[in-house]
Coordinates of C-alpha atoms in Angstrom, one line a residue:
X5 CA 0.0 0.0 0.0
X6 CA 2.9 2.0 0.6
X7 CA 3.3 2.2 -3.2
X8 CA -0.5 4.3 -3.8
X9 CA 1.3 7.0 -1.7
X10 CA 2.9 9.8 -4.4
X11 CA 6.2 10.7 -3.1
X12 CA 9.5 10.9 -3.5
X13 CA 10.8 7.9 -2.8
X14 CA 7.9 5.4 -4.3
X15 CA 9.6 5.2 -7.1
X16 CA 12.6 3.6 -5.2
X17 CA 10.2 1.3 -3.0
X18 CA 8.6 0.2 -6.5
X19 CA 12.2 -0.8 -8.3
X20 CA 13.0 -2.7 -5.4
X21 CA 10.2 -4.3 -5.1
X22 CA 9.6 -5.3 -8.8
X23 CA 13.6 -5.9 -8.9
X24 CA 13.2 -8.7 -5.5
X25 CA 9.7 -10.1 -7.3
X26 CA 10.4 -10.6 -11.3
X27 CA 12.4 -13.5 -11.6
X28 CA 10.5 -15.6 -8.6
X29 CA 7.0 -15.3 -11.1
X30 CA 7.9 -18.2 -13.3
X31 CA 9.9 -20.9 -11.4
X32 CA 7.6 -20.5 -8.6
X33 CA 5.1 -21.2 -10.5
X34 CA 7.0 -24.1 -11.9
X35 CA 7.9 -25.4 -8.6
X36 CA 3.9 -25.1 -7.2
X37 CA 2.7 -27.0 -10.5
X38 CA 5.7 -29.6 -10.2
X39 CA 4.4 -30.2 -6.4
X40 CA 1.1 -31.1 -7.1
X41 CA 0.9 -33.0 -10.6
X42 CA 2.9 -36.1 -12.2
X43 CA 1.9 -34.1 -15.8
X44 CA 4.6 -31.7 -15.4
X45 CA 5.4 -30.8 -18.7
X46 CA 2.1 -30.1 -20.0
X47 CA 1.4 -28.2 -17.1
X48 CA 4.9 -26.5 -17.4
X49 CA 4.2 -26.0 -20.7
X50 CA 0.7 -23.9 -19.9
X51 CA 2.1 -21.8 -17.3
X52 CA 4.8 -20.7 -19.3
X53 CA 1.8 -19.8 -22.2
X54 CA -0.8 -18.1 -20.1
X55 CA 2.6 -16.3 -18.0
X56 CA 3.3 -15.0 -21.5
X57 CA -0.2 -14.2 -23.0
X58 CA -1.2 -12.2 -19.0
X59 CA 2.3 -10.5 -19.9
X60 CA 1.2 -9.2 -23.3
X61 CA -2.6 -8.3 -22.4
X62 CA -1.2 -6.4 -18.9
X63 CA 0.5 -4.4 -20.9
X64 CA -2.1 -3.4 -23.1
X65 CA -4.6 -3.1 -20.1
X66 CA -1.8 -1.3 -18.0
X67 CA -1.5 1.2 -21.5
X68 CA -5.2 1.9 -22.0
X69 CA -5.2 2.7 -18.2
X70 CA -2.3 5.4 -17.6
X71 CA -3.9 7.0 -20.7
X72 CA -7.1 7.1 -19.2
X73 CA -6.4 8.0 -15.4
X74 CA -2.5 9.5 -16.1
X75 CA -0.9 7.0 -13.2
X76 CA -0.7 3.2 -12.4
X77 CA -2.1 3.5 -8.6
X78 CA -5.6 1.8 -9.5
X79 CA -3.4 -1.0 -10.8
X80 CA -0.9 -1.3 -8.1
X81 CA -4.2 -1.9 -6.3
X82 CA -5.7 -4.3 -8.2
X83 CA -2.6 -6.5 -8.5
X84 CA -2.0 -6.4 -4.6
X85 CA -5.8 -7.5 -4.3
X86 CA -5.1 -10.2 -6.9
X87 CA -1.1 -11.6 -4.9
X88 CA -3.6 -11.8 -2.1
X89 CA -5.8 -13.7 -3.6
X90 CA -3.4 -16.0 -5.0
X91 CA -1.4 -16.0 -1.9
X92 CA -4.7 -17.2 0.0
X93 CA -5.5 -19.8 -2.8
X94 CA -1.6 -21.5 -2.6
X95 CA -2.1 -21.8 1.1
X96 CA -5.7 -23.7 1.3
X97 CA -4.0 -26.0 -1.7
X98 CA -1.3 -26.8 0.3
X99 CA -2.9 -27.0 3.3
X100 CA -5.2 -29.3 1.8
X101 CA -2.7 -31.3 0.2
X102 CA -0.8 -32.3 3.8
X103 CA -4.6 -33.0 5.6
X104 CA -4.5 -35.7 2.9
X105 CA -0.9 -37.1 3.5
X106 CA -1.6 -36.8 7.0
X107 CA 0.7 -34.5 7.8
X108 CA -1.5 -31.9 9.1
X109 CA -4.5 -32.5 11.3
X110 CA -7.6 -30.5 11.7
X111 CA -10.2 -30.9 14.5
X112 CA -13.5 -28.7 13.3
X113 CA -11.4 -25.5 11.7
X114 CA -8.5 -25.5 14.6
X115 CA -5.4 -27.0 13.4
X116 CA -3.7 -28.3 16.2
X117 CA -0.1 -29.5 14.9
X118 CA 2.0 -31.7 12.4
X119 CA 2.1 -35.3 12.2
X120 CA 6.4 -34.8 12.4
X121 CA 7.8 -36.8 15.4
X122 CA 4.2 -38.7 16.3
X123 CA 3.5 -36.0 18.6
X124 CA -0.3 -35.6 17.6
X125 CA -1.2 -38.9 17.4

């Protein structure tokens, strides 16, 4: 959020923070669909398409919007709305995912602790 502020300095806060972020978007990816599939490189083969085709159509988007509302700050918003969606979506996956090795337990919707060490048994 600290990017919607118009200062000096956001400018420097958004370089770092695109500069940390750019090159962890693909093999991430890669690495989340390698943990949860044996298809891997069809799936592979998907993200890397639909990475490319979301980079050429944000651009275009990201283009029709500064020359409608002359900054990017609606769009800063709407992609920290969307990390947190995807954020929120990775965990419940993966949560899901160790309920069903039985590494995780749940008892109603508290999770009381890891199957590591038989200490929850």
């Amino acid at each position: 959020m600290i990017l919607l502020l118009h200062t000096s300095w956001s400018p420097i806060v958004f370089a770092i923070t695109f500069g940390v972020t750019y090159l962890g978007a693909v093999p991430g990816g890669m690495l989340i669909a390698t943990e949860f599939t044996n298809k891997k490189g069809r799936l592979v083969g998907n993200l890397l398409l639909f990475h490319q085709g979301g980079g050429i159509l944000g651009a275009l988007v990201e283009g029709i919007s500064y020359d409608v509302f002359h900054n990017y700050q609606i769009l800063i918003g709407i992609d920290a709305v969307l990390c947190g969606i995807a954020v929120v979506g990775y965990s419940i996956i993966k949560a899901h995912n160790l309920i069903q090795k039985g590494e995780l337990y749940h008892v109603g919707k508290r999770t009381i602790g890891t199957n590591k060490g038989g200490l929850y048994r």
